[in-house]
Short mmCIF file of N, CA and C in Angstrom, two decimals:
data_model
loop_
_atom_site.label_atom_id
_atom_site.label_comp_id
_atom_site.label_asym_id
_atom_site.label_seq_id
_atom_site.Cartn_x
_atom_site.Cartn_y
_atom_site.Cartn_z
N TYR A 1 -28.66 -21.65 -22.84
CA TYR A 1 -30.20 -21.90 -23.93
C TYR A 1 -29.22 -23.06 -25.38
N PRO A 2 -29.50 -23.71 -25.49
CA PRO A 2 -28.78 -24.81 -26.04
C PRO A 2 -27.99 -23.92 -27.93
N VAL A 3 -27.41 -24.17 -28.58
CA VAL A 3 -26.74 -23.63 -29.59
C VAL A 3 -26.18 -24.19 -30.37
N ARG A 4 -26.44 -24.65 -31.94
CA ARG A 4 -25.27 -25.08 -32.30
C ARG A 4 -23.73 -24.80 -32.51
N LEU A 5 -22.72 -24.90 -32.25
CA LEU A 5 -21.71 -24.70 -32.78
C LEU A 5 -20.55 -25.32 -33.93
N GLU A 6 -19.92 -24.93 -35.13
CA GLU A 6 -19.67 -25.45 -36.63
C GLU A 6 -18.49 -24.66 -36.27
N ALA A 7 -17.37 -26.22 -36.80
CA ALA A 7 -16.30 -25.15 -36.77
C ALA A 7 -15.48 -25.56 -37.96
N ALA A 8 -14.84 -25.66 -39.01
CA ALA A 8 -14.70 -26.07 -40.59
C ALA A 8 -13.00 -26.28 -40.41
N ALA A 9 -12.34 -27.24 -40.61
CA ALA A 9 -10.99 -27.57 -40.71
C ALA A 9 -10.28 -26.22 -40.77
N ASP A 10 -10.63 -25.87 -42.42
CA ASP A 10 -9.51 -24.99 -43.15
C ASP A 10 -9.70 -23.55 -42.47
N GLU A 11 -11.00 -23.69 -41.75
CA GLU A 11 -10.91 -21.88 -41.44
C GLU A 11 -9.77 -21.95 -40.26
N PRO A 12 -8.85 -20.85 -39.90
CA PRO A 12 -8.16 -20.35 -38.25
C PRO A 12 -9.11 -20.15 -37.42
N PRO A 13 -8.85 -20.96 -36.35
CA PRO A 13 -9.30 -21.06 -34.85
C PRO A 13 -9.55 -19.45 -34.30
N GLY A 14 -8.65 -18.77 -34.57
CA GLY A 14 -9.75 -17.40 -34.48
C GLY A 14 -10.60 -17.02 -35.02
N ARG A 15 -10.57 -16.90 -36.29
CA ARG A 15 -11.56 -16.47 -37.49
C ARG A 15 -12.79 -16.97 -36.22
N THR A 16 -12.55 -19.27 -36.70
CA THR A 16 -14.02 -19.38 -36.11
C THR A 16 -14.11 -18.85 -34.31
N VAL A 17 -13.12 -18.69 -33.65
CA VAL A 17 -13.70 -17.46 -32.01
C VAL A 17 -15.23 -16.66 -32.42
N ALA A 18 -14.19 -15.99 -33.14
CA ALA A 18 -14.59 -14.80 -33.55
C ALA A 18 -16.20 -14.42 -34.40
N ARG A 19 -16.34 -15.67 -35.19
CA ARG A 19 -17.52 -15.78 -36.03
C ARG A 19 -18.44 -16.46 -35.03
N ILE A 20 -18.49 -17.68 -34.36
CA ILE A 20 -19.33 -18.10 -33.56
C ILE A 20 -19.58 -16.80 -32.46
N ARG A 21 -19.09 -16.25 -31.65
CA ARG A 21 -19.00 -14.92 -30.88
C ARG A 21 -20.16 -13.83 -31.58
N ASP A 22 -19.90 -13.85 -32.49
CA ASP A 22 -20.35 -12.55 -33.55
C ASP A 22 -22.65 -13.01 -34.00
N ALA A 23 -22.22 -14.33 -33.91
CA ALA A 23 -23.52 -15.08 -34.45
C ALA A 23 -24.77 -15.14 -32.75
N LEU A 24 -24.27 -15.32 -31.91
CA LEU A 24 -24.69 -15.71 -30.80
C LEU A 24 -24.37 -14.62 -29.69
N GLY A 25 -23.93 -13.47 -30.87
CA GLY A 25 -24.54 -12.12 -30.16
C GLY A 25 -25.56 -11.53 -30.74
N ARG A 26 -25.56 -12.46 -31.79
CA ARG A 26 -27.01 -12.05 -33.23
C ARG A 26 -28.94 -12.23 -32.24
N LEU A 27 -27.98 -14.23 -31.55
CA LEU A 27 -29.31 -14.04 -31.27
C LEU A 27 -30.73 -13.23 -30.71
N PRO A 28 -32.00 -13.49 -30.92
CA PRO A 28 -33.23 -12.48 -30.77
C PRO A 28 -32.74 -12.52 -29.01
N ASP A 29 -32.57 -11.82 -27.77
CA ASP A 29 -33.25 -11.54 -27.13
C ASP A 29 -32.38 -12.63 -25.51
N SER A 30 -31.21 -13.33 -26.26
CA SER A 30 -30.13 -13.87 -25.65
C SER A 30 -30.65 -15.26 -26.38
N GLY A 31 -31.59 -15.37 -26.65
CA GLY A 31 -31.95 -17.01 -27.20
C GLY A 31 -33.43 -17.23 -25.99
N ILE A 32 -33.27 -16.80 -25.43
CA ILE A 32 -34.51 -16.65 -24.51
C ILE A 32 -36.25 -17.17 -25.08
N GLY A 33 -36.69 -18.18 -25.26
CA GLY A 33 -37.96 -18.97 -25.24
C GLY A 33 -36.90 -19.72 -26.59
N HIS A 34 -36.25 -20.05 -26.22
CA HIS A 34 -35.73 -21.29 -27.66
C HIS A 34 -36.94 -23.00 -27.32
N GLY A 35 -36.99 -22.66 -26.15
CA GLY A 35 -37.61 -23.99 -26.22
C GLY A 35 -39.04 -23.62 -26.72
N LEU A 36 -39.25 -22.54 -27.22
CA LEU A 36 -40.90 -22.51 -26.86
C LEU A 36 -40.91 -22.82 -28.82
N LEU A 37 -39.72 -22.24 -29.14
CA LEU A 37 -40.03 -23.53 -30.62
C LEU A 37 -40.44 -25.01 -30.75
N ARG A 38 -39.39 -25.43 -29.86
CA ARG A 38 -39.30 -26.77 -30.59
C ARG A 38 -41.02 -27.24 -29.89
N HIS A 39 -42.50 -26.24 -29.28
CA HIS A 39 -42.81 -27.09 -28.74
C HIS A 39 -44.38 -25.78 -29.60
N LEU A 40 -44.59 -24.85 -30.15
CA LEU A 40 -45.42 -23.80 -29.97
C LEU A 40 -45.15 -23.99 -31.86
N THR A 41 -44.07 -24.39 -32.36
CA THR A 41 -44.27 -24.42 -33.86
C THR A 41 -44.30 -25.03 -34.81
N ALA A 42 -44.52 -25.22 -35.42
CA ALA A 42 -44.73 -26.87 -36.85
C ALA A 42 -43.71 -26.89 -38.01
N GLY A 43 -43.17 -25.60 -37.56
CA GLY A 43 -42.79 -25.88 -39.06
C GLY A 43 -41.09 -26.49 -38.23
N PRO A 44 -40.83 -25.12 -37.62
CA PRO A 44 -39.18 -24.96 -36.97
C PRO A 44 -39.08 -26.14 -36.16
N GLY A 45 -40.35 -26.26 -35.08
CA GLY A 45 -40.33 -26.94 -34.19
C GLY A 45 -39.91 -28.72 -34.33
N ALA A 46 -40.32 -29.23 -35.09
CA ALA A 46 -40.57 -30.21 -35.68
C ALA A 46 -38.89 -30.69 -36.79
N GLU A 47 -38.52 -29.67 -37.04
CA GLU A 47 -37.29 -29.32 -37.74
C GLU A 47 -36.30 -29.73 -35.88
N LEU A 48 -36.81 -29.07 -35.23
CA LEU A 48 -35.23 -29.02 -33.55
C LEU A 48 -35.78 -30.80 -33.30
N ALA A 49 -36.88 -30.33 -32.94
CA ALA A 49 -37.41 -32.04 -32.80
C ALA A 49 -36.49 -33.11 -33.06
N ALA A 50 -36.55 -33.34 -34.91
CA ALA A 50 -35.25 -34.03 -34.89
C ALA A 50 -33.45 -34.46 -34.61
N LEU A 51 -33.55 -33.15 -34.10
CA LEU A 51 -31.91 -32.78 -34.23
C LEU A 51 -31.45 -33.94 -33.47
N PRO A 52 -30.64 -34.89 -33.31
CA PRO A 52 -30.34 -36.04 -32.96
C PRO A 52 -29.71 -35.11 -31.42
N ALA A 53 -29.81 -35.66 -29.67
CA ALA A 53 -28.68 -35.45 -29.37
C ALA A 53 -27.91 -34.78 -28.47
N PRO A 54 -26.65 -33.73 -28.55
CA PRO A 54 -25.78 -33.79 -28.59
C PRO A 54 -24.01 -34.02 -27.62
N ALA A 55 -23.54 -34.68 -27.51
CA ALA A 55 -23.13 -35.90 -26.36
C ALA A 55 -22.30 -34.89 -25.85
N LEU A 56 -21.96 -34.00 -25.94
CA LEU A 56 -21.45 -32.72 -24.99
C LEU A 56 -21.92 -31.46 -25.55
N ALA A 57 -21.69 -31.56 -24.09
CA ALA A 57 -22.81 -30.46 -23.53
C ALA A 57 -21.59 -28.63 -22.59
N PHE A 58 -21.46 -27.87 -22.99
CA PHE A 58 -20.84 -26.62 -22.42
C PHE A 58 -22.09 -25.80 -21.85
N ASN A 59 -21.63 -25.19 -20.72
CA ASN A 59 -21.88 -24.81 -20.23
C ASN A 59 -20.93 -23.39 -19.24
N TYR A 60 -21.18 -21.98 -19.61
CA TYR A 60 -20.42 -20.70 -19.24
C TYR A 60 -21.42 -20.89 -17.70
N LEU A 61 -21.03 -20.31 -16.66
CA LEU A 61 -22.14 -20.28 -15.49
C LEU A 61 -21.68 -18.54 -15.11
N GLY A 62 -21.03 -17.70 -15.82
CA GLY A 62 -20.59 -16.50 -16.01
C GLY A 62 -19.25 -16.18 -15.05
N ARG A 63 -19.17 -14.53 -14.91
CA ARG A 63 -18.03 -14.27 -14.51
C ARG A 63 -18.48 -13.52 -13.11
N PHE A 64 -17.86 -14.24 -12.07
CA PHE A 64 -18.37 -14.16 -10.58
C PHE A 64 -16.96 -12.99 -9.89
N GLY A 65 -17.62 -11.63 -10.20
CA GLY A 65 -16.68 -10.66 -9.22
C GLY A 65 -15.73 -10.50 -7.69
N ALA A 66 -14.45 -10.22 -7.52
CA ALA A 66 -14.18 -10.14 -5.80
C ALA A 66 -14.80 -9.50 -4.91
N GLY A 67 -15.26 -8.27 -6.13
CA GLY A 67 -14.97 -6.55 -5.73
C GLY A 67 -15.27 -6.50 -3.92
N GLY A 68 -16.32 -5.58 -2.88
CA GLY A 68 -15.35 -5.43 -2.19
C GLY A 68 -16.14 -5.72 -1.00
N GLY A 69 -16.52 -5.53 -0.20
CA GLY A 69 -17.78 -6.06 1.12
C GLY A 69 -18.80 -6.74 0.52
N ALA A 70 -19.20 -7.31 1.32
CA ALA A 70 -20.34 -8.13 0.88
C ALA A 70 -21.68 -7.30 1.32
N ASP A 71 -21.72 -6.71 1.38
CA ASP A 71 -22.32 -5.23 2.02
C ASP A 71 -22.60 -3.89 0.26
N GLU A 72 -21.37 -4.03 -0.09
CA GLU A 72 -21.52 -3.80 -2.00
C GLU A 72 -21.57 -4.43 -2.57
N ARG A 73 -21.71 -5.57 -2.60
CA ARG A 73 -22.64 -6.39 -3.41
C ARG A 73 -24.07 -6.95 -3.34
N PRO A 74 -24.91 -7.30 -4.13
CA PRO A 74 -26.29 -7.44 -4.17
C PRO A 74 -26.16 -8.88 -4.13
N TRP A 75 -25.07 -9.88 -3.63
CA TRP A 75 -25.78 -11.41 -3.59
C TRP A 75 -24.05 -11.66 -4.28
N THR A 76 -23.51 -12.46 -3.05
CA THR A 76 -22.76 -13.94 -3.89
C THR A 76 -22.33 -15.61 -4.02
N ALA A 77 -21.77 -15.48 -4.14
CA ALA A 77 -21.84 -17.44 -3.99
C ALA A 77 -21.55 -17.73 -2.55
N ALA A 78 -21.86 -18.59 -1.35
CA ALA A 78 -21.96 -19.27 -0.72
C ALA A 78 -20.69 -19.50 -0.73
N PRO A 79 -19.86 -19.50 0.53
CA PRO A 79 -18.44 -20.22 0.84
C PRO A 79 -18.10 -21.80 0.20
N GLU A 80 -19.52 -22.76 0.66
CA GLU A 80 -19.54 -24.25 0.57
C GLU A 80 -20.06 -24.22 -0.97
N ALA A 81 -20.32 -23.23 -2.27
CA ALA A 81 -20.17 -23.56 -3.46
C ALA A 81 -19.18 -24.40 -3.29
N GLY A 82 -17.92 -23.86 -3.25
CA GLY A 82 -17.03 -24.58 -3.96
C GLY A 82 -16.44 -23.60 -5.77
N VAL A 83 -15.58 -24.38 -6.17
CA VAL A 83 -15.93 -23.32 -7.69
C VAL A 83 -16.48 -23.41 -8.61
N LEU A 84 -17.43 -24.80 -8.82
CA LEU A 84 -18.85 -24.45 -9.15
C LEU A 84 -19.92 -24.90 -8.58
N GLY A 85 -19.62 -24.81 -6.77
CA GLY A 85 -20.32 -25.40 -6.99
C GLY A 85 -21.59 -27.23 -6.68
N GLY A 86 -22.36 -27.44 -6.03
CA GLY A 86 -23.13 -28.58 -5.93
C GLY A 86 -22.53 -29.62 -6.03
N ALA A 87 -23.50 -31.11 -5.75
CA ALA A 87 -22.95 -32.72 -5.99
C ALA A 87 -23.68 -33.04 -6.90
N ILE A 88 -22.92 -33.76 -7.42
CA ILE A 88 -23.94 -34.36 -8.54
C ILE A 88 -24.32 -35.57 -8.00
N ASP A 89 -25.64 -35.92 -8.42
CA ASP A 89 -26.33 -36.94 -7.43
C ASP A 89 -25.73 -38.15 -8.84
N ASP A 90 -25.66 -39.36 -8.27
CA ASP A 90 -25.02 -40.27 -8.73
C ASP A 90 -26.46 -41.37 -9.14
N ASP A 91 -27.00 -40.65 -8.77
CA ASP A 91 -28.49 -41.61 -9.77
C ASP A 91 -29.20 -41.12 -10.52
N LEU A 92 -29.23 -39.73 -11.27
CA LEU A 92 -29.33 -38.47 -12.08
C LEU A 92 -28.85 -39.00 -12.97
N PRO A 93 -29.25 -39.66 -14.50
CA PRO A 93 -29.01 -39.68 -15.38
C PRO A 93 -28.28 -38.68 -15.90
N MET A 94 -27.15 -38.64 -17.49
CA MET A 94 -26.53 -37.94 -17.28
C MET A 94 -27.59 -37.84 -18.88
N ALA A 95 -27.35 -35.91 -19.26
CA ALA A 95 -28.09 -35.57 -20.72
C ALA A 95 -27.71 -35.73 -21.55
N HIS A 96 -25.86 -36.21 -21.18
CA HIS A 96 -25.05 -35.76 -22.15
C HIS A 96 -24.00 -36.72 -21.96
N ALA A 97 -22.97 -37.07 -22.64
CA ALA A 97 -22.01 -38.38 -22.49
C ALA A 97 -20.97 -37.53 -21.85
N VAL A 98 -20.38 -36.36 -22.13
CA VAL A 98 -19.39 -35.23 -21.73
C VAL A 98 -20.19 -34.23 -21.20
N GLU A 99 -20.06 -33.46 -20.35
CA GLU A 99 -20.29 -31.80 -19.76
C GLU A 99 -19.14 -31.27 -19.04
N LEU A 100 -18.94 -29.74 -19.75
CA LEU A 100 -17.90 -29.04 -19.11
C LEU A 100 -18.77 -27.60 -18.97
N ASN A 101 -18.63 -27.91 -17.83
CA ASN A 101 -19.35 -26.31 -17.07
C ASN A 101 -17.83 -25.56 -16.49
N ALA A 102 -18.12 -24.69 -16.93
CA ALA A 102 -17.01 -23.56 -16.88
C ALA A 102 -17.87 -22.43 -15.70
N VAL A 103 -16.82 -21.61 -15.35
CA VAL A 103 -16.93 -19.94 -14.51
C VAL A 103 -15.70 -19.95 -14.34
N THR A 104 -15.74 -18.14 -14.49
CA THR A 104 -14.34 -16.74 -14.38
C THR A 104 -14.75 -16.70 -13.49
N ARG A 105 -13.99 -16.93 -11.80
CA ARG A 105 -13.79 -16.43 -10.49
C ARG A 105 -12.58 -15.17 -11.23
N ASP A 106 -12.96 -14.03 -10.35
CA ASP A 106 -12.26 -12.61 -9.75
C ASP A 106 -11.60 -13.16 -8.70
N THR A 107 -9.61 -12.65 -9.08
CA THR A 107 -9.41 -12.98 -8.16
C THR A 107 -7.98 -12.51 -8.19
N PRO A 108 -7.11 -12.11 -6.76
CA PRO A 108 -6.40 -11.24 -6.55
C PRO A 108 -5.34 -11.24 -8.33
N GLU A 109 -5.00 -12.63 -8.20
CA GLU A 109 -3.52 -12.18 -9.98
C GLU A 109 -4.71 -12.17 -11.22
N GLY A 110 -6.03 -11.95 -11.08
CA GLY A 110 -6.98 -12.00 -12.12
C GLY A 110 -7.57 -12.65 -12.21
N PRO A 111 -8.01 -12.43 -13.53
CA PRO A 111 -9.15 -14.03 -13.96
C PRO A 111 -9.04 -14.85 -13.95
N ALA A 112 -9.64 -15.85 -13.72
CA ALA A 112 -9.32 -17.69 -13.20
C ALA A 112 -10.19 -18.33 -14.32
N LEU A 113 -10.35 -19.20 -14.83
CA LEU A 113 -11.40 -19.60 -15.38
C LEU A 113 -11.13 -21.37 -14.66
N HIS A 114 -12.31 -21.72 -13.97
CA HIS A 114 -12.76 -22.72 -13.58
C HIS A 114 -13.32 -23.74 -14.06
N THR A 115 -12.96 -25.28 -14.20
CA THR A 115 -13.84 -25.36 -15.24
C THR A 115 -14.83 -27.30 -14.18
N ARG A 116 -14.98 -28.00 -14.91
CA ARG A 116 -15.75 -29.17 -14.64
C ARG A 116 -15.67 -30.00 -15.97
N PHE A 117 -15.53 -31.08 -15.76
CA PHE A 117 -15.53 -32.36 -16.97
C PHE A 117 -16.21 -32.96 -15.78
N THR A 118 -17.56 -34.02 -16.28
CA THR A 118 -18.90 -34.71 -15.48
C THR A 118 -18.85 -35.63 -16.78
N TRP A 119 -19.37 -37.12 -16.36
CA TRP A 119 -19.16 -37.50 -17.61
C TRP A 119 -20.06 -38.86 -18.01
N ALA A 120 -20.40 -39.95 -18.45
CA ALA A 120 -21.06 -40.58 -18.23
C ALA A 120 -20.53 -42.62 -18.54
N PRO A 121 -19.49 -42.90 -17.26
CA PRO A 121 -18.55 -43.17 -17.50
C PRO A 121 -19.32 -45.08 -18.61
N ALA A 122 -20.42 -45.35 -18.40
CA ALA A 122 -20.88 -45.53 -20.10
C ALA A 122 -19.99 -45.82 -21.22
N ALA A 123 -19.45 -43.85 -21.24
CA ALA A 123 -19.46 -43.62 -23.10
C ALA A 123 -18.27 -43.43 -22.86
N LEU A 124 -17.59 -42.74 -22.00
CA LEU A 124 -15.94 -42.91 -22.20
C LEU A 124 -15.20 -43.11 -20.38
N ASP A 125 -14.03 -43.41 -20.86
CA ASP A 125 -13.86 -44.15 -19.54
C ASP A 125 -12.42 -43.03 -19.21
N GLU A 126 -11.96 -42.53 -17.83
CA GLU A 126 -11.52 -41.36 -17.57
C GLU A 126 -10.19 -41.22 -17.98
N ALA A 127 -9.49 -42.10 -19.09
CA ALA A 127 -8.34 -40.85 -20.00
C ALA A 127 -8.78 -41.27 -20.42
N ALA A 128 -10.09 -40.53 -21.55
CA ALA A 128 -10.39 -40.13 -23.00
C ALA A 128 -10.72 -38.75 -22.25
N VAL A 129 -11.45 -38.87 -20.95
CA VAL A 129 -11.66 -37.22 -20.31
C VAL A 129 -10.76 -36.38 -20.05
N ALA A 130 -9.32 -37.26 -19.54
CA ALA A 130 -8.33 -36.83 -19.48
C ALA A 130 -7.54 -36.04 -20.74
N ALA A 131 -7.28 -37.19 -21.95
CA ALA A 131 -7.30 -36.54 -23.05
C ALA A 131 -8.45 -35.21 -23.23
N LEU A 132 -9.48 -35.09 -23.24
CA LEU A 132 -10.09 -34.21 -23.89
C LEU A 132 -9.96 -32.95 -23.30
N ALA A 133 -9.61 -33.29 -21.95
CA ALA A 133 -8.56 -31.40 -20.58
C ALA A 133 -8.11 -31.37 -21.25
N ARG A 134 -7.04 -31.79 -21.26
CA ARG A 134 -5.87 -31.96 -22.18
C ARG A 134 -5.88 -30.30 -23.20
N HIS A 135 -6.64 -31.36 -24.42
CA HIS A 135 -7.09 -31.00 -26.04
C HIS A 135 -6.93 -29.97 -25.52
N TRP A 136 -8.59 -29.53 -24.35
CA TRP A 136 -9.40 -28.20 -24.04
C TRP A 136 -8.19 -27.14 -23.68
N ILE A 137 -7.49 -27.00 -22.85
CA ILE A 137 -6.54 -26.52 -22.32
C ILE A 137 -5.71 -26.33 -23.19
N THR A 138 -5.11 -27.10 -23.86
CA THR A 138 -3.82 -26.13 -25.10
C THR A 138 -4.24 -25.57 -25.84
N ALA A 139 -5.96 -26.58 -26.20
CA ALA A 139 -6.77 -24.61 -27.79
C ALA A 139 -6.90 -23.89 -27.03
N LEU A 140 -7.24 -23.88 -25.32
CA LEU A 140 -7.73 -22.04 -24.60
C LEU A 140 -6.55 -21.19 -24.82
N LYS A 141 -5.01 -22.10 -24.21
CA LYS A 141 -3.55 -21.08 -24.16
C LYS A 141 -3.41 -21.00 -26.02
N THR A 142 -4.11 -21.73 -26.74
CA THR A 142 -2.97 -20.89 -27.84
C THR A 142 -4.12 -20.10 -28.22
N LEU A 143 -5.37 -20.28 -28.27
CA LEU A 143 -5.81 -18.96 -28.44
C LEU A 143 -5.96 -17.86 -27.20
N ALA A 144 -5.28 -17.68 -26.42
CA ALA A 144 -5.32 -16.43 -25.65
C ALA A 144 -3.67 -15.99 -25.77
N ALA A 145 -3.42 -17.16 -26.10
CA ALA A 145 -1.45 -16.52 -25.91
C ALA A 145 -1.62 -15.49 -27.20
N PRO A 146 -0.21 -13.84 -26.69
CA PRO A 146 0.06 -12.73 -27.40
C PRO A 146 0.01 -12.37 -28.83
N ASP A 147 0.03 -13.53 -29.40
CA ASP A 147 0.16 -13.66 -31.10
C ASP A 147 -0.26 -15.00 -31.27
N GLY A 148 -1.08 -15.91 -30.60
CA GLY A 148 -2.21 -16.94 -31.45
C GLY A 148 -2.60 -16.65 -31.61
N PRO A 149 -3.36 -17.16 -32.20
CA PRO A 149 -4.81 -17.43 -33.75
C PRO A 149 -5.91 -16.62 -32.74
N GLY A 150 -5.90 -16.09 -31.78
CA GLY A 150 -6.93 -15.37 -31.10
C GLY A 150 -6.64 -13.81 -30.83
N ALA A 151 -5.39 -13.53 -31.43
CA ALA A 151 -5.08 -12.59 -30.43
C ALA A 151 -5.40 -11.03 -30.62
N THR A 152 -6.29 -11.21 -32.39
CA THR A 152 -6.70 -10.09 -32.51
C THR A 152 -8.20 -9.97 -32.66
N SER A 153 -9.22 -10.28 -33.44
CA SER A 153 -10.87 -10.01 -32.87
C SER A 153 -11.32 -11.32 -32.29
N ALA A 154 -11.00 -12.00 -31.85
CA ALA A 154 -11.35 -13.59 -31.72
C ALA A 154 -11.94 -12.62 -30.12
N LEU A 155 -10.49 -12.35 -29.25
CA LEU A 155 -11.38 -12.07 -27.49
C LEU A 155 -11.59 -10.87 -27.33
N SER A 156 -11.45 -10.28 -28.13
CA SER A 156 -12.14 -8.47 -28.33
C SER A 156 -13.42 -9.27 -27.95
N PRO A 157 -13.85 -7.38 -26.95
CA PRO A 157 -14.99 -7.71 -27.36
C PRO A 157 -15.95 -6.61 -28.78
N LEU A 158 -14.97 -6.39 -29.57
CA LEU A 158 -15.37 -5.19 -30.75
C LEU A 158 -15.95 -6.44 -31.38
N SER A 159 -16.96 -6.22 -32.05
CA SER A 159 -17.14 -7.84 -33.73
C SER A 159 -16.17 -7.33 -34.43
N ALA A 160 -16.20 -8.51 -36.03
CA ALA A 160 -15.17 -9.00 -36.21
C ALA A 160 -15.13 -7.29 -37.62
N GLU A 161 -16.49 -6.66 -38.27
CA GLU A 161 -16.80 -5.93 -39.00
C GLU A 161 -15.66 -4.30 -37.84
N GLN A 162 -16.16 -4.23 -36.76
CA GLN A 162 -14.79 -3.17 -35.93
C GLN A 162 -14.27 -3.53 -36.02
N THR A 163 -13.54 -4.76 -35.86
CA THR A 163 -11.97 -4.52 -35.51
C THR A 163 -11.36 -4.43 -37.40
N ALA A 164 -12.07 -5.63 -38.15
CA ALA A 164 -11.20 -4.99 -39.49
C ALA A 164 -11.52 -3.59 -39.93
N GLN A 165 -12.43 -2.64 -39.16
CA GLN A 165 -12.08 -0.87 -39.56
C GLN A 165 -10.83 -0.35 -38.32
N LEU A 166 -11.03 -0.47 -37.92
CA LEU A 166 -9.37 -0.51 -36.83
C LEU A 166 -8.58 -1.09 -37.14
N ASP A 167 -8.06 -1.96 -37.54
CA ASP A 167 -7.36 -2.42 -38.39
C ASP A 167 -7.14 -1.56 -39.63
N ALA A 168 -7.40 -0.91 -40.60
CA ALA A 168 -7.30 -0.69 -41.74
C ALA A 168 -6.94 0.94 -41.48
N ARG A 169 -7.62 1.33 -40.43
CA ARG A 169 -8.09 2.71 -39.74
C ARG A 169 -5.45 2.86 -39.58
N TRP A 170 -5.74 2.58 -38.58
CA TRP A 170 -4.57 2.29 -37.86
C TRP A 170 -3.38 1.75 -38.63
N ARG A 171 -3.77 1.02 -39.41
CA ARG A 171 -2.55 0.00 -40.22
C ARG A 171 -1.23 0.68 -40.20
N ASN A 172 -0.77 2.10 -41.04
CA ASN A 172 -0.03 2.33 -41.56
C ASN A 172 0.23 3.59 -40.47
N ARG A 173 0.03 3.49 -38.45
CA ARG A 173 0.69 4.98 -38.42
C ARG A 173 1.37 4.44 -37.79
#
């Protein structure tokens, strides 16, 4: 489901990630029915229809475990699917100038994030997309660093409030 993510320049990155994660967790029914609002309700529908199309789309496809044998799992990705699967039809118009698809795969070395950038050549050249990918990797490494801005609550499954409660309780022990 589409969501608009906003960050403020003066907000610490870890706090931004935690705030957005908490906001996504509060979406009713995990966002199901988002398209219905645009077509079935006058007020919010008109407001949503008036918004500009986003230039960038990010699609997290989920986490795929290594698990046991195929008979122990309800389904697995076909081997020919590759890291993100499928081919892109060159004649299919893109909905966004840049699309970033990501999937987490469990490997013997631990979880690994795989990403694929696709872009409209009329909007960006390969050098611009390569620079965007470098910034993406730098941001992820910064947030995930043990002493980075995401080290406390941003990447935790706990809410910001739960993290603050634990921090207050255990700070001086």
